[in-house]
JSON list of C-alpha atoms in Angstrom, two decimals:
[
{"chain": "A", "resi": 1, "resn": "MET", "atom": "CA", "xyz": [12.82, 139.31, 236.42]},
{"chain": "A", "resi": 2, "resn": "ALA", "atom": "CA", "xyz": [15.78, 139.97, 239.10]},
{"chain": "A", "resi": 3, "resn": "GLU", "atom": "CA", "xyz": [13.12, 141.73, 241.28]},
{"chain": "A", "resi": 4, "resn": "ALA", "atom": "CA", "xyz": [10.74, 138.64, 241.12]},
{"chain": "A", "resi": 5, "resn": "ALA", "atom": "CA", "xyz": [13.73, 136.28, 241.78]},
{"chain": "A", "resi": 6, "resn": "GLY", "atom": "CA", "xyz": [14.51, 138.37, 244.96]},
{"chain": "A", "resi": 7, "resn": "LYS", "atom": "CA", "xyz": [11.08, 138.11, 246.16]},
{"chain": "A", "resi": 8, "resn": "THR", "atom": "CA", "xyz": [11.05, 134.38, 245.57]},
{"chain": "A", "resi": 9, "resn": "ALA", "atom": "CA", "xyz": [14.25, 133.98, 247.42]},
{"chain": "A", "resi": 10, "resn": "LYS", "atom": "CA", "xyz": [13.14, 136.07, 250.36]},
{"chain": "A", "resi": 11, "resn": "GLY", "atom": "CA", "xyz": [9.86, 133.98, 250.58]},
{"chain": "A", "resi": 12, "resn": "GLU", "atom": "CA", "xyz": [11.87, 130.66, 250.53]},
{"chain": "A", "resi": 13, "resn": "GLN", "atom": "CA", "xyz": [14.33, 132.20, 253.26]},
{"chain": "A", "resi": 14, "resn": "THR", "atom": "CA", "xyz": [11.15, 133.07, 255.21]},
{"chain": "A", "resi": 15, "resn": "ARG", "atom": "CA", "xyz": [9.49, 129.88, 254.88]},
{"chain": "A", "resi": 16, "resn": "ALA", "atom": "CA", "xyz": [12.71, 127.99, 255.84]},
{"chain": "A", "resi": 17, "resn": "LEU", "atom": "CA", "xyz": [13.03, 130.49, 258.97]},
{"chain": "A", "resi": 18, "resn": "ILE", "atom": "CA", "xyz": [9.38, 129.39, 260.11]},
{"chain": "A", "resi": 19, "resn": "LEU", "atom": "CA", "xyz": [9.93, 125.73, 259.72]},
{"chain": "A", "resi": 20, "resn": "GLU", "atom": "CA", "xyz": [13.21, 125.65, 261.67]},
{"chain": "A", "resi": 21, "resn": "THR", "atom": "CA", "xyz": [11.66, 127.82, 264.32]},
{"chain": "A", "resi": 22, "resn": "ALA", "atom": "CA", "xyz": [8.93, 125.53, 264.60]},
{"chain": "A", "resi": 23, "resn": "LEU", "atom": "CA", "xyz": [10.76, 122.41, 264.97]},
{"chain": "A", "resi": 24, "resn": "GLU", "atom": "CA", "xyz": [12.94, 124.11, 267.67]},
{"chain": "A", "resi": 25, "resn": "LEU", "atom": "CA", "xyz": [9.91, 125.10, 269.51]},
{"chain": "A", "resi": 26, "resn": "PHE", "atom": "CA", "xyz": [8.45, 121.36, 269.23]},
{"chain": "A", "resi": 27, "resn": "ARG", "atom": "CA", "xyz": [11.72, 120.19, 270.66]},
{"chain": "A", "resi": 28, "resn": "GLU", "atom": "CA", "xyz": [11.66, 122.44, 273.64]},
{"chain": "A", "resi": 29, "resn": "ARG", "atom": "CA", "xyz": [7.68, 122.36, 274.33]},
{"chain": "A", "resi": 30, "resn": "GLY", "atom": "CA", "xyz": [6.55, 119.50, 272.60]},
{"chain": "A", "resi": 31, "resn": "TYR", "atom": "CA", "xyz": [4.00, 119.72, 269.43]},
{"chain": "A", "resi": 32, "resn": "GLU", "atom": "CA", "xyz": [0.59, 119.91, 271.23]},
{"chain": "A", "resi": 33, "resn": "GLU", "atom": "CA", "xyz": [2.01, 123.02, 273.66]},
{"chain": "A", "resi": 34, "resn": "THR", "atom": "CA", "xyz": [3.43, 124.87, 270.69]},
{"chain": "A", "resi": 35, "resn": "THR", "atom": "CA", "xyz": [1.10, 127.42, 268.98]},
{"chain": "A", "resi": 36, "resn": "MET", "atom": "CA", "xyz": [1.53, 129.07, 265.58]},
{"chain": "A", "resi": 37, "resn": "ARG", "atom": "CA", "xyz": [1.30, 132.47, 267.62]},
{"chain": "A", "resi": 38, "resn": "ALA", "atom": "CA", "xyz": [4.28, 131.17, 269.41]},
{"chain": "A", "resi": 39, "resn": "ILE", "atom": "CA", "xyz": [6.26, 130.21, 266.41]},
{"chain": "A", "resi": 40, "resn": "ALA", "atom": "CA", "xyz": [5.49, 133.50, 264.55]},
{"chain": "A", "resi": 41, "resn": "GLU", "atom": "CA", "xyz": [6.86, 135.50, 267.70]},
{"chain": "A", "resi": 42, "resn": "ARG", "atom": "CA", "xyz": [9.91, 133.51, 267.80]},
{"chain": "A", "resi": 43, "resn": "ALA", "atom": "CA", "xyz": [10.63, 133.69, 264.15]},
{"chain": "A", "resi": 44, "resn": "GLY", "atom": "CA", "xyz": [10.02, 137.27, 264.29]},
{"chain": "A", "resi": 45, "resn": "VAL", "atom": "CA", "xyz": [7.28, 137.24, 261.51]},
{"chain": "A", "resi": 46, "resn": "ALA", "atom": "CA", "xyz": [3.69, 138.26, 261.62]},
{"chain": "A", "resi": 47, "resn": "LEU", "atom": "CA", "xyz": [1.10, 135.59, 262.41]},
{"chain": "A", "resi": 48, "resn": "GLY", "atom": "CA", "xyz": [-0.47, 136.33, 259.26]},
{"chain": "A", "resi": 49, "resn": "SER", "atom": "CA", "xyz": [2.76, 135.59, 257.28]},
{"chain": "A", "resi": 50, "resn": "ALA", "atom": "CA", "xyz": [3.28, 132.37, 259.18]},
{"chain": "A", "resi": 51, "resn": "TYR", "atom": "CA", "xyz": [-0.31, 130.96, 258.14]},
{"chain": "A", "resi": 52, "resn": "TYR", "atom": "CA", "xyz": [0.48, 132.28, 254.54]},
{"chain": "A", "resi": 53, "resn": "TYR", "atom": "CA", "xyz": [3.34, 129.87, 254.30]},
{"chain": "A", "resi": 54, "resn": "PHE", "atom": "CA", "xyz": [1.77, 127.22, 256.44]},
{"chain": "A", "resi": 55, "resn": "ARG", "atom": "CA", "xyz": [-1.94, 126.68, 257.25]},
{"chain": "A", "resi": 56, "resn": "GLY", "atom": "CA", "xyz": [-0.99, 125.18, 260.53]},
{"chain": "A", "resi": 57, "resn": "LYS", "atom": "CA", "xyz": [1.17, 122.99, 262.64]},
{"chain": "A", "resi": 58, "resn": "GLU", "atom": "CA", "xyz": [0.22, 119.83, 260.67]},
{"chain": "A", "resi": 59, "resn": "GLN", "atom": "CA", "xyz": [1.64, 121.26, 257.25]},
{"chain": "A", "resi": 60, "resn": "LEU", "atom": "CA", "xyz": [4.87, 122.38, 259.46]},
{"chain": "A", "resi": 61, "resn": "ILE", "atom": "CA", "xyz": [5.21, 118.51, 260.22]},
{"chain": "A", "resi": 62, "resn": "GLN", "atom": "CA", "xyz": [4.57, 117.65, 256.76]},
{"chain": "A", "resi": 63, "resn": "ALA", "atom": "CA", "xyz": [6.98, 120.09, 255.39]},
{"chain": "A", "resi": 64, "resn": "PHE", "atom": "CA", "xyz": [9.38, 118.26, 257.80]},
{"chain": "A", "resi": 65, "resn": "TYR", "atom": "CA", "xyz": [8.66, 114.86, 256.48]},
{"chain": "A", "resi": 66, "resn": "GLY", "atom": "CA", "xyz": [9.33, 116.34, 252.95]},
{"chain": "A", "resi": 67, "resn": "ARG", "atom": "CA", "xyz": [12.60, 118.06, 254.01]},
{"chain": "A", "resi": 68, "resn": "THR", "atom": "CA", "xyz": [13.87, 114.62, 255.59]},
{"chain": "A", "resi": 69, "resn": "HIS", "atom": "CA", "xyz": [12.95, 112.71, 252.39]},
{"chain": "A", "resi": 70, "resn": "GLN", "atom": "CA", "xyz": [14.81, 115.22, 250.20]},
{"chain": "A", "resi": 71, "resn": "GLU", "atom": "CA", "xyz": [17.84, 114.80, 252.48]},
{"chain": "A", "resi": 72, "resn": "HIS", "atom": "CA", "xyz": [17.51, 110.88, 252.02]},
{"chain": "A", "resi": 73, "resn": "VAL", "atom": "CA", "xyz": [17.24, 111.03, 248.24]},
{"chain": "A", "resi": 74, "resn": "GLY", "atom": "CA", "xyz": [20.20, 113.23, 247.79]},
{"chain": "A", "resi": 75, "resn": "GLU", "atom": "CA", "xyz": [22.25, 110.74, 249.77]},
{"chain": "A", "resi": 76, "resn": "ALA", "atom": "CA", "xyz": [20.64, 107.70, 248.00]},
{"chain": "A", "resi": 77, "resn": "GLU", "atom": "CA", "xyz": [21.47, 108.73, 244.37]},
{"chain": "A", "resi": 78, "resn": "GLU", "atom": "CA", "xyz": [24.84, 107.92, 244.34]},
{"chain": "A", "resi": 79, "resn": "VAL", "atom": "CA", "xyz": [24.03, 104.26, 245.89]},
{"chain": "A", "resi": 80, "resn": "LEU", "atom": "CA", "xyz": [21.54, 103.78, 243.25]},
{"chain": "A", "resi": 81, "resn": "ARG", "atom": "CA", "xyz": [23.73, 104.73, 240.48]},
{"chain": "A", "resi": 82, "resn": "ARG", "atom": "CA", "xyz": [26.36, 102.61, 241.83]},
{"chain": "A", "resi": 83, "resn": "GLU", "atom": "CA", "xyz": [24.78, 99.40, 243.14]},
{"chain": "A", "resi": 84, "resn": "ARG", "atom": "CA", "xyz": [22.87, 96.65, 240.90]},
{"chain": "A", "resi": 85, "resn": "THR", "atom": "CA", "xyz": [21.93, 93.95, 243.18]},
{"chain": "A", "resi": 86, "resn": "LEU", "atom": "CA", "xyz": [18.55, 94.29, 245.14]},
{"chain": "A", "resi": 87, "resn": "ARG", "atom": "CA", "xyz": [20.45, 93.40, 248.26]},
{"chain": "A", "resi": 88, "resn": "ASP", "atom": "CA", "xyz": [23.03, 96.17, 248.04]},
{"chain": "A", "resi": 89, "resn": "ARG", "atom": "CA", "xyz": [20.58, 98.81, 246.61]},
{"chain": "A", "resi": 90, "resn": "LEU", "atom": "CA", "xyz": [18.17, 98.23, 249.48]},
{"chain": "A", "resi": 91, "resn": "LEU", "atom": "CA", "xyz": [21.11, 97.98, 252.07]},
{"chain": "A", "resi": 92, "resn": "GLY", "atom": "CA", "xyz": [22.43, 101.40, 250.67]},
{"chain": "A", "resi": 93, "resn": "VAL", "atom": "CA", "xyz": [19.36, 103.21, 250.78]},
{"chain": "A", "resi": 94, "resn": "MET", "atom": "CA", "xyz": [18.55, 102.06, 254.35]},
{"chain": "A", "resi": 95, "resn": "GLN", "atom": "CA", "xyz": [22.10, 103.05, 255.43]},
{"chain": "A", "resi": 96, "resn": "THR", "atom": "CA", "xyz": [21.62, 106.48, 253.90]},
{"chain": "A", "resi": 97, "resn": "LYS", "atom": "CA", "xyz": [18.22, 106.65, 255.57]},
{"chain": "A", "resi": 98, "resn": "LEU", "atom": "CA", "xyz": [19.53, 106.00, 258.97]},
{"chain": "A", "resi": 99, "resn": "ARG", "atom": "CA", "xyz": [22.34, 108.64, 258.38]},
{"chain": "A", "resi": 100, "resn": "THR", "atom": "CA", "xyz": [20.16, 111.37, 257.27]},
{"chain": "A", "resi": 101, "resn": "ILE", "atom": "CA", "xyz": [17.51, 111.24, 260.07]},
{"chain": "A", "resi": 102, "resn": "GLU", "atom": "CA", "xyz": [20.17, 110.70, 262.96]},
{"chain": "A", "resi": 103, "resn": "PRO", "atom": "CA", "xyz": [20.42, 114.65, 263.47]},
{"chain": "A", "resi": 104, "resn": "TYR", "atom": "CA", "xyz": [16.65, 114.35, 264.16]},
{"chain": "A", "resi": 105, "resn": "HIS", "atom": "CA", "xyz": [16.46, 111.60, 266.69]},
{"chain": "A", "resi": 106, "resn": "ARG", "atom": "CA", "xyz": [15.52, 113.43, 269.67]},
{"chain": "A", "resi": 107, "resn": "PHE", "atom": "CA", "xyz": [12.87, 115.27, 267.78]},
{"chain": "A", "resi": 108, "resn": "ALA", "atom": "CA", "xyz": [11.62, 112.08, 266.52]},
{"chain": "A", "resi": 109, "resn": "GLY", "atom": "CA", "xyz": [10.57, 110.93, 269.57]},
{"chain": "A", "resi": 110, "resn": "ILE", "atom": "CA", "xyz": [8.76, 113.97, 270.69]},
{"chain": "A", "resi": 111, "resn": "LEU", "atom": "CA", "xyz": [6.70, 113.51, 267.28]},
{"chain": "A", "resi": 112, "resn": "PHE", "atom": "CA", "xyz": [6.20, 110.08, 267.89]},
{"chain": "A", "resi": 113, "resn": "ARG", "atom": "CA", "xyz": [3.89, 110.80, 270.72]},
{"chain": "A", "resi": 114, "resn": "THR", "atom": "CA", "xyz": [1.55, 112.51, 268.41]},
{"chain": "A", "resi": 115, "resn": "ALA", "atom": "CA", "xyz": [2.09, 110.66, 265.17]},
{"chain": "A", "resi": 116, "resn": "ALA", "atom": "CA", "xyz": [1.44, 107.32, 266.72]},
{"chain": "A", "resi": 117, "resn": "ASP", "atom": "CA", "xyz": [-2.07, 108.37, 267.68]},
{"chain": "A", "resi": 118, "resn": "PRO", "atom": "CA", "xyz": [-4.22, 106.49, 264.69]},
{"chain": "A", "resi": 119, "resn": "GLU", "atom": "CA", "xyz": [-6.57, 109.62, 264.40]},
{"chain": "A", "resi": 120, "resn": "SER", "atom": "CA", "xyz": [-3.40, 112.07, 263.88]},
{"chain": "A", "resi": 121, "resn": "PRO", "atom": "CA", "xyz": [-3.03, 113.72, 260.42]},
{"chain": "A", "resi": 122, "resn": "LEU", "atom": "CA", "xyz": [0.80, 113.34, 261.39]},
{"chain": "A", "resi": 123, "resn": "ASN", "atom": "CA", "xyz": [0.50, 109.47, 261.40]},
{"chain": "A", "resi": 124, "resn": "PRO", "atom": "CA", "xyz": [2.59, 107.93, 258.42]},
{"chain": "A", "resi": 125, "resn": "PHE", "atom": "CA", "xyz": [-0.52, 105.98, 257.47]},
{"chain": "A", "resi": 126, "resn": "SER", "atom": "CA", "xyz": [-2.84, 109.12, 257.47]},
{"chain": "A", "resi": 127, "resn": "GLU", "atom": "CA", "xyz": [-4.46, 110.57, 254.49]},
{"chain": "A", "resi": 128, "resn": "GLU", "atom": "CA", "xyz": [-2.75, 113.70, 255.11]},
{"chain": "A", "resi": 129, "resn": "SER", "atom": "CA", "xyz": [0.66, 111.84, 255.18]},
{"chain": "A", "resi": 130, "resn": "LEU", "atom": "CA", "xyz": [-0.04, 110.15, 251.55]},
{"chain": "A", "resi": 131, "resn": "PRO", "atom": "CA", "xyz": [1.69, 112.67, 249.22]},
{"chain": "A", "resi": 132, "resn": "ALA", "atom": "CA", "xyz": [4.95, 111.98, 251.46]},
{"chain": "A", "resi": 133, "resn": "ARG", "atom": "CA", "xyz": [4.25, 108.14, 251.72]},
{"chain": "A", "resi": 134, "resn": "ARG", "atom": "CA", "xyz": [3.88, 108.09, 247.75]},
{"chain": "A", "resi": 135, "resn": "GLU", "atom": "CA", "xyz": [7.45, 109.90, 247.60]},
{"chain": "A", "resi": 136, "resn": "VAL", "atom": "CA", "xyz": [9.12, 107.26, 249.87]},
{"chain": "A", "resi": 137, "resn": "ILE", "atom": "CA", "xyz": [7.23, 104.31, 248.31]},
{"chain": "A", "resi": 138, "resn": "GLU", "atom": "CA", "xyz": [8.60, 105.86, 244.80]},
{"chain": "A", "resi": 139, "resn": "LEU", "atom": "CA", "xyz": [12.02, 105.49, 246.08]},
{"chain": "A", "resi": 140, "resn": "PHE", "atom": "CA", "xyz": [11.75, 101.80, 247.10]},
{"chain": "A", "resi": 141, "resn": "ALA", "atom": "CA", "xyz": [10.32, 101.50, 243.49]},
{"chain": "A", "resi": 142, "resn": "GLU", "atom": "CA", "xyz": [13.55, 102.67, 242.04]},
{"chain": "A", "resi": 143, "resn": "VAL", "atom": "CA", "xyz": [15.53, 100.26, 244.15]},
{"chain": "A", "resi": 144, "resn": "VAL", "atom": "CA", "xyz": [13.34, 97.51, 242.87]},
{"chain": "A", "resi": 145, "resn": "ARG", "atom": "CA", "xyz": [13.65, 98.77, 239.28]},
{"chain": "A", "resi": 146, "resn": "GLY", "atom": "CA", "xyz": [17.23, 99.10, 239.06]},
{"chain": "A", "resi": 147, "resn": "ALA", "atom": "CA", "xyz": [18.08, 95.79, 240.79]},
{"chain": "A", "resi": 148, "resn": "GLU", "atom": "CA", "xyz": [19.59, 93.82, 237.74]},
{"chain": "A", "resi": 149, "resn": "ASP", "atom": "CA", "xyz": [19.32, 90.42, 239.54]},
{"chain": "A", "resi": 150, "resn": "ARG", "atom": "CA", "xyz": [15.56, 90.73, 239.85]},
{"chain": "A", "resi": 151, "resn": "LYS", "atom": "CA", "xyz": [13.37, 88.05, 238.74]},
{"chain": "A", "resi": 152, "resn": "LEU", "atom": "CA", "xyz": [10.24, 88.53, 240.42]},
{"chain": "A", "resi": 153, "resn": "PRO", "atom": "CA", "xyz": [6.59, 87.72, 239.54]},
{"chain": "A", "resi": 154, "resn": "LYS", "atom": "CA", "xyz": [4.46, 90.32, 238.30]},
{"chain": "A", "resi": 155, "resn": "ASP", "atom": "CA", "xyz": [2.02, 90.27, 241.29]},
{"chain": "A", "resi": 156, "resn": "LEU", "atom": "CA", "xyz": [5.06, 90.65, 243.86]},
{"chain": "A", "resi": 157, "resn": "GLU", "atom": "CA", "xyz": [6.84, 93.20, 241.76]},
{"chain": "A", "resi": 158, "resn": "ALA", "atom": "CA", "xyz": [3.81, 95.39, 241.82]},
{"chain": "A", "resi": 159, "resn": "GLU", "atom": "CA", "xyz": [3.43, 95.29, 245.52]},
{"chain": "A", "resi": 160, "resn": "LEU", "atom": "CA", "xyz": [7.07, 95.14, 246.65]},
{"chain": "A", "resi": 161, "resn": "PRO", "atom": "CA", "xyz": [7.76, 98.87, 246.86]},
{"chain": "A", "resi": 162, "resn": "GLU", "atom": "CA", "xyz": [5.01, 99.44, 249.41]},
{"chain": "A", "resi": 163, "resn": "LEU", "atom": "CA", "xyz": [6.27, 96.07, 251.10]},
{"chain": "A", "resi": 164, "resn": "LEU", "atom": "CA", "xyz": [9.73, 97.82, 251.35]},
{"chain": "A", "resi": 165, "resn": "TRP", "atom": "CA", "xyz": [8.09, 101.22, 252.81]},
{"chain": "A", "resi": 166, "resn": "THR", "atom": "CA", "xyz": [6.45, 98.97, 255.54]},
{"chain": "A", "resi": 167, "resn": "TYR", "atom": "CA", "xyz": [9.52, 97.36, 256.26]},
{"chain": "A", "resi": 168, "resn": "HIS", "atom": "CA", "xyz": [11.45, 100.57, 256.41]},
{"chain": "A", "resi": 169, "resn": "MET", "atom": "CA", "xyz": [8.77, 102.24, 258.77]},
{"chain": "A", "resi": 170, "resn": "GLY", "atom": "CA", "xyz": [9.46, 99.35, 261.23]},
{"chain": "A", "resi": 171, "resn": "ILE", "atom": "CA", "xyz": [13.35, 100.23, 261.20]},
{"chain": "A", "resi": 172, "resn": "VAL", "atom": "CA", "xyz": [12.57, 103.84, 261.76]},
{"chain": "A", "resi": 173, "resn": "LEU", "atom": "CA", "xyz": [10.18, 102.88, 264.96]},
{"chain": "A", "resi": 174, "resn": "PHE", "atom": "CA", "xyz": [12.85, 100.91, 266.37]},
{"chain": "A", "resi": 175, "resn": "TRP", "atom": "CA", "xyz": [15.47, 103.71, 265.63]},
{"chain": "A", "resi": 176, "resn": "ILE", "atom": "CA", "xyz": [13.06, 106.09, 267.69]},
{"chain": "A", "resi": 177, "resn": "HIS", "atom": "CA", "xyz": [13.00, 103.89, 270.60]},
{"chain": "A", "resi": 178, "resn": "ASP", "atom": "CA", "xyz": [16.81, 102.95, 270.35]},
{"chain": "A", "resi": 179, "resn": "ARG", "atom": "CA", "xyz": [18.97, 104.54, 273.16]},
{"chain": "A", "resi": 180, "resn": "SER", "atom": "CA", "xyz": [22.16, 102.57, 272.41]},
{"chain": "A", "resi": 181, "resn": "PRO", "atom": "CA", "xyz": [25.04, 104.39, 271.67]},
{"chain": "A", "resi": 182, "resn": "GLY", "atom": "CA", "xyz": [25.20, 105.61, 267.69]},
{"chain": "A", "resi": 183, "resn": "ARG", "atom": "CA", "xyz": [21.93, 103.48, 267.61]},
{"chain": "A", "resi": 184, "resn": "VAL", "atom": "CA", "xyz": [23.97, 100.44, 267.10]},
{"chain": "A", "resi": 185, "resn": "ARG", "atom": "CA", "xyz": [21.24, 98.28, 267.76]},
{"chain": "A", "resi": 186, "resn": "THR", "atom": "CA", "xyz": [19.24, 99.87, 264.93]},
{"chain": "A", "resi": 187, "resn": "TRP", "atom": "CA", "xyz": [22.13, 99.49, 262.54]},
{"chain": "A", "resi": 188, "resn": "ARG", "atom": "CA", "xyz": [22.55, 95.84, 263.30]},
{"chain": "A", "resi": 189, "resn": "LEU", "atom": "CA", "xyz": [18.89, 95.11, 263.11]},
{"chain": "A", "resi": 190, "resn": "MET", "atom": "CA", "xyz": [18.70, 96.96, 259.83]},
{"chain": "A", "resi": 191, "resn": "GLU", "atom": "CA", "xyz": [21.77, 95.06, 258.45]},
{"chain": "A", "resi": 192, "resn": "ARG", "atom": "CA", "xyz": [20.45, 91.55, 259.27]},
{"chain": "A", "resi": 193, "resn": "THR", "atom": "CA", "xyz": [17.22, 92.10, 258.19]},
{"chain": "A", "resi": 194, "resn": "VAL", "atom": "CA", "xyz": [18.13, 93.54, 254.72]},
{"chain": "A", "resi": 195, "resn": "ASP", "atom": "CA", "xyz": [19.81, 90.17, 254.13]},
{"chain": "A", "resi": 196, "resn": "LEU", "atom": "CA", "xyz": [16.90, 88.59, 255.21]},
{"chain": "A", "resi": 197, "resn": "VAL", "atom": "CA", "xyz": [14.31, 90.51, 252.87]},
{"chain": "A", "resi": 198, "resn": "ALA", "atom": "CA", "xyz": [16.54, 90.10, 249.86]},
{"chain": "A", "resi": 199, "resn": "ARG", "atom": "CA", "xyz": [16.66, 86.41, 250.55]},
{"chain": "A", "resi": 200, "resn": "LEU", "atom": "CA", "xyz": [12.83, 86.11, 250.83]},
{"chain": "A", "resi": 201, "resn": "VAL", "atom": "CA", "xyz": [12.37, 87.97, 247.61]},
{"chain": "A", "resi": 202, "resn": "GLN", "atom": "CA", "xyz": [14.71, 85.56, 245.93]},
{"chain": "A", "resi": 203, "resn": "LEU", "atom": "CA", "xyz": [12.74, 82.39, 247.30]},
{"chain": "A", "resi": 204, "resn": "SER", "atom": "CA", "xyz": [9.30, 83.96, 246.23]},
{"chain": "A", "resi": 205, "resn": "SER", "atom": "CA", "xyz": [10.28, 83.20, 242.72]},
{"chain": "A", "resi": 206, "resn": "LEU", "atom": "CA", "xyz": [10.52, 79.61, 243.21]},
{"chain": "A", "resi": 207, "resn": "PRO", "atom": "CA", "xyz": [7.55, 77.58, 241.85]},
{"chain": "A", "resi": 208, "resn": "LEU", "atom": "CA", "xyz": [6.76, 75.89, 245.31]},
{"chain": "A", "resi": 209, "resn": "MET", "atom": "CA", "xyz": [6.52, 79.53, 246.77]},
{"chain": "A", "resi": 210, "resn": "GLY", "atom": "CA", "xyz": [3.74, 80.40, 244.50]},
{"chain": "A", "resi": 211, "resn": "PRO", "atom": "CA", "xyz": [0.65, 79.52, 246.73]},
{"chain": "A", "resi": 212, "resn": "VAL", "atom": "CA", "xyz": [2.26, 81.03, 249.78]},
{"chain": "A", "resi": 213, "resn": "ARG", "atom": "CA", "xyz": [2.95, 84.23, 247.99]},
{"chain": "A", "resi": 214, "resn": "LYS", "atom": "CA", "xyz": [-0.31, 84.53, 246.42]},
{"chain": "A", "resi": 215, "resn": "MET", "atom": "CA", "xyz": [-1.85, 83.76, 250.16]},
{"chain": "A", "resi": 216, "resn": "VAL", "atom": "CA", "xyz": [0.48, 86.54, 251.72]},
{"chain": "A", "resi": 217, "resn": "LEU", "atom": "CA", "xyz": [-0.69, 89.10, 248.79]},
{"chain": "A", "resi": 218, "resn": "ARG", "atom": "CA", "xyz": [-4.16, 88.39, 249.27]},
{"chain": "A", "resi": 219, "resn": "LEU", "atom": "CA", "xyz": [-4.01, 88.86, 252.76]},
{"chain": "A", "resi": 220, "resn": "LEU", "atom": "CA", "xyz": [-2.16, 92.70, 252.36]},
{"chain": "A", "resi": 221, "resn": "ALA", "atom": "CA", "xyz": [-5.19, 93.32, 249.74]},
{"chain": "A", "resi": 222, "resn": "ASP", "atom": "CA", "xyz": [-7.81, 92.32, 252.47]},
{"chain": "A", "resi": 223, "resn": "LEU", "atom": "CA", "xyz": [-5.78, 94.64, 255.01]},
{"chain": "A", "resi": 224, "resn": "ARG", "atom": "CA", "xyz": [-5.87, 97.75, 252.98]},
{"chain": "A", "resi": 225, "resn": "GLU", "atom": "CA", "xyz": [-8.20, 100.71, 253.88]},
{"chain": "A", "resi": 226, "resn": "PRO", "atom": "CA", "xyz": [-11.16, 100.98, 251.66]},
{"chain": "A", "resi": 227, "resn": "GLY", "atom": "CA", "xyz": [-10.51, 103.30, 248.67]},
{"chain": "A", "resi": 228, "resn": "GLU", "atom": "CA", "xyz": [-6.96, 102.55, 248.57]},
{"chain": "A", "resi": 229, "resn": "GLY", "atom": "CA", "xyz": [-7.17, 100.81, 244.99]},
{"chain": "A", "resi": 230, "resn": "GLU", "atom": "CA", "xyz": [-4.75, 100.02, 242.26]},
{"chain": "A", "resi": 231, "resn": "GLY", "atom": "CA", "xyz": [-4.74, 103.86, 240.95]},
{"chain": "A", "resi": 232, "resn": "GLU", "atom": "CA", "xyz": [-3.75, 105.04, 244.74]},
{"chain": "A", "resi": 233, "resn": "ARG", "atom": "CA", "xyz": [-0.67, 102.82, 244.95]},
{"chain": "A", "resi": 234, "resn": "VAL", "atom": "CA", "xyz": [2.83, 103.51, 243.53]},
{"chain": "A", "resi": 235, "resn": "ASN", "atom": "CA", "xyz": [3.79, 100.29, 241.65]},
{"chain": "A", "resi": 236, "resn": "GLY", "atom": "CA", "xyz": [7.32, 99.31, 240.68]}
]
C-alpha cells in the first residue's frame, strides 16, 4: 500500500511539474510556438512521459482551466456558507474569481490569442471545454440554490446558472484587457453589474415581466448550438 501511495504521489508531482513547465513556456514563447518536446526537455522528463500525463498542449490548457477553477471553488466555499442573498453570494463568488485569477493575468492575455479563435478547442464555448464549463456553471447553480431571498419563476431558475456563467465570462474578458492598476476598472465594473444583475433577477418575478422573460429565454434557446439540449445543461 505504501509503495503504491508513493508511486501515486510521485506521479502527481511529475504531472504538476509538466503543467507548471508548460505554463512557463507558454508565457515565454506563446502557445503556438511551444512544443511538447520543449516542455518535456525543460521539465527534465522523457517525451513519452509528458504524453503519458497529457495527450497534447490542449489537454495541458484544460488542466490549467481545471486548476484555476478548483482554486476559485476553494476560495468561494466560505462565501457560500456565509452569505444568504443572491446579490451577496454572486458578489462574493465574483470577488474570489478575480482574486484567484489575478496571478495569471499576463498568461491569460497570451492564451486569449488562441482561445478567442471560434475553431480552437481552447475556446471556452468549445466541445472540448464542456467539462470545465459545466463545473463553473455548477458553481453558479450553487449560488442560486443557496439564495434564501430567491423567488424565481421555474423557467428562469433553470437557465440562471448558465446566464451567470455567461455574465462572468464577460467580466473575465474585460479583465484580460484591463491595464488599470490592480485591475481597478474590472473590479468597479464587476461590483456595479452584480447589483444590476441581482436587481434584474428580482424584477423578472413580477407578473408584468413574464412576457419579456419568456421572450428572452426563447431567444437564448434559439441561439444554442444544435445538440445542446436539456440533458446537456446543468440546471440550478
